[in-house]
Amino acid sequence: MPDSSVPERLRQRHLLAISDLSEAEITLLLDCADSYVEQSRQPDKKSSQLRGRTVINLFFENSTRTRTSFEVAGKRLGADTVNMSVGSSSIKKGETLIDTALTLNAMHPDVLIVRHPESGAVELLSQKVSAAVINGGDGSHEHPTQALLDALTIRRRVGRLAGLKVAICGDIMHSRVARSNIHLLNIMGAQVRAIAPPTLLPPAIERLGVAVFHDMRAGLEGADIVMMLRLQLERMQGSFVPSTREYYRLYGLDRDKLSVANPEALIMHPGPMNRGVEIDSDVADDINRSVILDQVELGVAVRMACLDQLTRVLDAEGGD
Ligand code: CP
């Protein structure tokens, strides 16, 4: 019997932040993503849900996983997918973000996926266009599809999110992945811990509903899920850690620190990883504990679900 608490579709045309979603909407997206996992494992991976739709990737920051998986997701659903190369675009001639968005919007895309270094830029852009907009990561604000794929990875491995002890470790200050995960895990009833040196925690992080630890072993004690984060040196002006070697000694995940977590604890990382800085290769490559490549696989299914569900909203609105 269908779960009557799961809505038929999302309320909004855009996917900008996990904090905009309800528990039921997150469940809708995860259930939909679950239904797409098998499709990607078949020799014939194509279906036609998005036939005739146009999806444009507009990335103002580097990406391997998010950009490629949105392109793959769109193609698997039968959409025409276009990657706009910012480096060779008229942005280099001084065209603004909004003029670029209006220009692309005039070509009648159905979905724009946007990554931008400034927090709030993707939301601003979404107010100017008729296409559905998906936030592919804005500054240190949110990366909603990363949190959804992390949730799907946990749900498929453990069977639930509610009640799990999830430790998010590392550069939380600069991490949009951490913010989206904190929102999602709280909405879904998990217990979230933030582990970082004081310099890498945003002020008043407790208000987001996390328990704060500055000591890695204390924070990892009994954790069911260990999510490691990259040191985002490109967002740091000045020195936030004494040295990467000292950071690794205190906060790098290795066998010894992991030994205090739940013996079945899953190891996660959104990528790209800096081996030997926030994580040791021995644990990153542990086939029994690390689900880092599962996260990448399930990222395609989650992005198929987001494209599917947002175009259903467009259909319901009668948009083109
Ligand atoms: N996790 C993530 O967003 O990776 P990319 O920067 O490669 O897209």
CSV table of N, CA and C in Angstrom, one decimal, residues 164-170 172-173 175 177-187 189-197 200-214 219 227 229:
chain,number,residue,atom,x,y,z
A,164,LEU,N,20.0,7.2,13.9
A,164,LEU,CA,21.5,7.0,13.7
A,164,LEU,C,22.3,8.1,14.2
A,165,LYS,N,23.5,7.7,14.7
A,165,LYS,CA,24.5,8.7,15.2
A,165,LYS,C,25.4,9.0,14.0
A,166,VAL,N,25.3,10.2,13.5
A,166,VAL,CA,26.1,10.6,12.3
A,166,VAL,C,27.1,11.6,12.7
A,167,ALA,N,28.4,11.3,12.5
A,167,ALA,CA,29.5,12.3,12.8
A,167,ALA,C,30.0,12.9,11.5
A,168,ILE,N,29.9,14.2,11.5
A,168,ILE,CA,30.4,15.0,10.3
A,168,ILE,C,31.7,15.7,10.8
A,169,CYS,N,32.8,15.3,10.1
A,169,CYS,CA,34.1,15.7,10.6
A,169,CYS,C,34.9,16.5,9.6
A,170,GLY,N,35.5,17.6,10.1
A,170,GLY,CA,36.4,18.4,9.3
A,170,GLY,C,36.1,19.8,9.1
A,172,ILE,N,33.9,22.1,8.5
A,172,ILE,CA,32.4,22.4,8.5
A,172,ILE,C,32.2,23.8,8.2
A,173,MET,N,33.1,24.7,8.6
A,173,MET,CA,32.9,26.1,8.3
A,173,MET,C,32.7,26.4,6.9
A,175,SER,N,31.8,24.3,4.4
A,175,SER,CA,31.2,23.2,3.7
A,175,SER,C,29.7,23.3,3.5
A,177,VAL,N,28.2,21.0,1.9
A,177,VAL,CA,27.8,19.6,2.1
A,177,VAL,C,27.4,19.4,3.5
A,178,ALA,N,28.2,19.9,4.4
A,178,ALA,CA,27.8,19.8,5.9
A,178,ALA,C,26.5,20.4,6.2
A,179,ARG,N,26.3,21.6,5.7
A,179,ARG,CA,25.0,22.3,6.0
A,179,ARG,C,23.8,21.5,5.5
A,180,SER,N,23.9,21.1,4.2
A,180,SER,CA,22.8,20.4,3.7
A,180,SER,C,22.5,19.1,4.4
A,181,ASN,N,23.6,18.4,4.8
A,181,ASN,CA,23.5,17.1,5.5
A,181,ASN,C,22.9,17.4,6.9
A,182,ILE,N,23.4,18.4,7.6
A,182,ILE,CA,22.8,18.7,8.9
A,182,ILE,C,21.3,18.9,8.9
A,183,HIS,N,20.9,19.7,7.9
A,183,HIS,CA,19.4,19.9,7.7
A,183,HIS,C,18.7,18.6,7.5
A,184,LEU,N,19.2,17.9,6.5
A,184,LEU,CA,18.5,16.7,6.1
A,184,LEU,C,18.4,15.6,7.2
A,185,LEU,N,19.6,15.4,7.9
A,185,LEU,CA,19.6,14.4,8.9
A,185,LEU,C,18.8,14.8,10.1
A,186,ASN,N,18.7,16.1,10.4
A,186,ASN,CA,17.8,16.5,11.5
A,186,ASN,C,16.4,16.3,11.1
A,187,ILE,N,16.0,16.7,9.9
A,187,ILE,CA,14.6,16.5,9.5
A,187,ILE,C,14.2,15.0,9.5
A,189,GLY,N,15.4,12.8,11.5
A,189,GLY,CA,15.5,12.2,12.9
A,189,GLY,C,16.8,11.5,13.3
A,190,ALA,N,17.9,11.8,12.6
A,190,ALA,CA,19.2,11.3,13.0
A,190,ALA,C,19.8,12.2,14.1
A,191,GLN,N,20.8,11.7,14.8
A,191,GLN,CA,21.5,12.5,15.8
A,191,GLN,C,22.8,13.0,15.2
A,192,VAL,N,23.0,14.3,15.0
A,192,VAL,CA,24.2,14.7,14.2
A,192,VAL,C,25.2,15.3,15.2
A,193,ARG,N,26.5,14.9,14.9
A,193,ARG,CA,27.6,15.4,15.7
A,193,ARG,C,28.5,16.2,14.7
A,194,ALA,N,29.0,17.3,15.1
A,194,ALA,CA,30.0,18.1,14.3
A,194,ALA,C,31.3,18.0,15.0
A,195,ILE,N,32.3,17.5,14.3
A,195,ILE,CA,33.7,17.3,14.9
A,195,ILE,C,34.7,18.2,14.1
A,196,ALA,N,35.3,19.1,14.7
A,196,ALA,CA,36.2,20.0,14.0
A,196,ALA,C,37.0,20.9,15.0
A,197,PRO,N,38.1,21.4,14.6
A,197,PRO,CA,38.8,22.4,15.5
A,197,PRO,C,37.9,23.6,15.5
A,200,LEU,N,37.4,25.8,12.5
A,200,LEU,CA,36.7,25.3,11.3
A,200,LEU,C,35.2,25.0,11.5
A,201,LEU,N,34.7,25.7,12.6
A,201,LEU,CA,33.3,25.6,12.9
A,201,LEU,C,32.6,26.9,12.7
A,202,PRO,N,31.5,27.0,12.1
A,202,PRO,CA,30.8,28.3,12.0
A,202,PRO,C,30.3,28.7,13.3
A,203,PRO,N,30.1,30.0,13.6
A,203,PRO,CA,29.6,30.5,14.9
A,203,PRO,C,28.2,29.9,15.1
A,204,ALA,N,27.9,29.6,16.3
A,204,ALA,CA,26.5,29.1,16.7
A,204,ALA,C,26.0,27.9,15.9
A,205,ILE,N,27.0,27.0,15.6
A,205,ILE,CA,26.6,25.8,14.9
A,205,ILE,C,25.6,25.0,15.7
A,206,GLU,N,25.6,25.1,17.0
A,206,GLU,CA,24.7,24.3,17.8
A,206,GLU,C,23.3,24.6,17.5
A,207,ARG,N,23.0,25.8,17.0
A,207,ARG,CA,21.6,26.2,16.7
A,207,ARG,C,21.1,25.4,15.6
A,208,LEU,N,21.9,24.8,14.8
A,208,LEU,CA,21.4,24.0,13.7
A,208,LEU,C,21.0,22.6,14.2
A,209,GLY,N,21.2,22.3,15.5
A,209,GLY,CA,20.8,21.1,16.0
A,209,GLY,C,21.9,20.0,16.0
A,210,VAL,N,23.1,20.4,16.3
A,210,VAL,CA,24.2,19.4,16.3
A,210,VAL,C,24.9,19.4,17.7
A,211,ALA,N,25.5,18.3,18.0
A,211,ALA,CA,26.4,18.3,19.2
A,211,ALA,C,27.8,18.5,18.7
A,212,VAL,N,28.5,19.4,19.4
A,212,VAL,CA,29.8,19.8,18.9
A,212,VAL,C,30.9,19.1,19.7
A,213,PHE,N,31.9,18.6,18.9
A,213,PHE,CA,33.1,18.0,19.6
A,213,PHE,C,34.4,18.6,18.9
A,214,HIS,N,35.4,18.9,19.7
A,214,HIS,CA,36.7,19.3,19.2
A,214,HIS,C,37.7,18.2,19.2
A,219,GLY,N,34.1,12.5,19.7
A,219,GLY,CA,33.0,12.7,18.7
A,219,GLY,C,32.7,11.4,18.0
A,227,MET,N,31.2,10.8,8.4
A,227,MET,CA,31.3,11.6,7.1
A,227,MET,C,32.5,12.5,7.2
A,229,LEU,N,35.0,15.4,5.6
A,229,LEU,CA,35.0,16.5,4.7
A,229,LEU,C,36.4,16.9,4.3
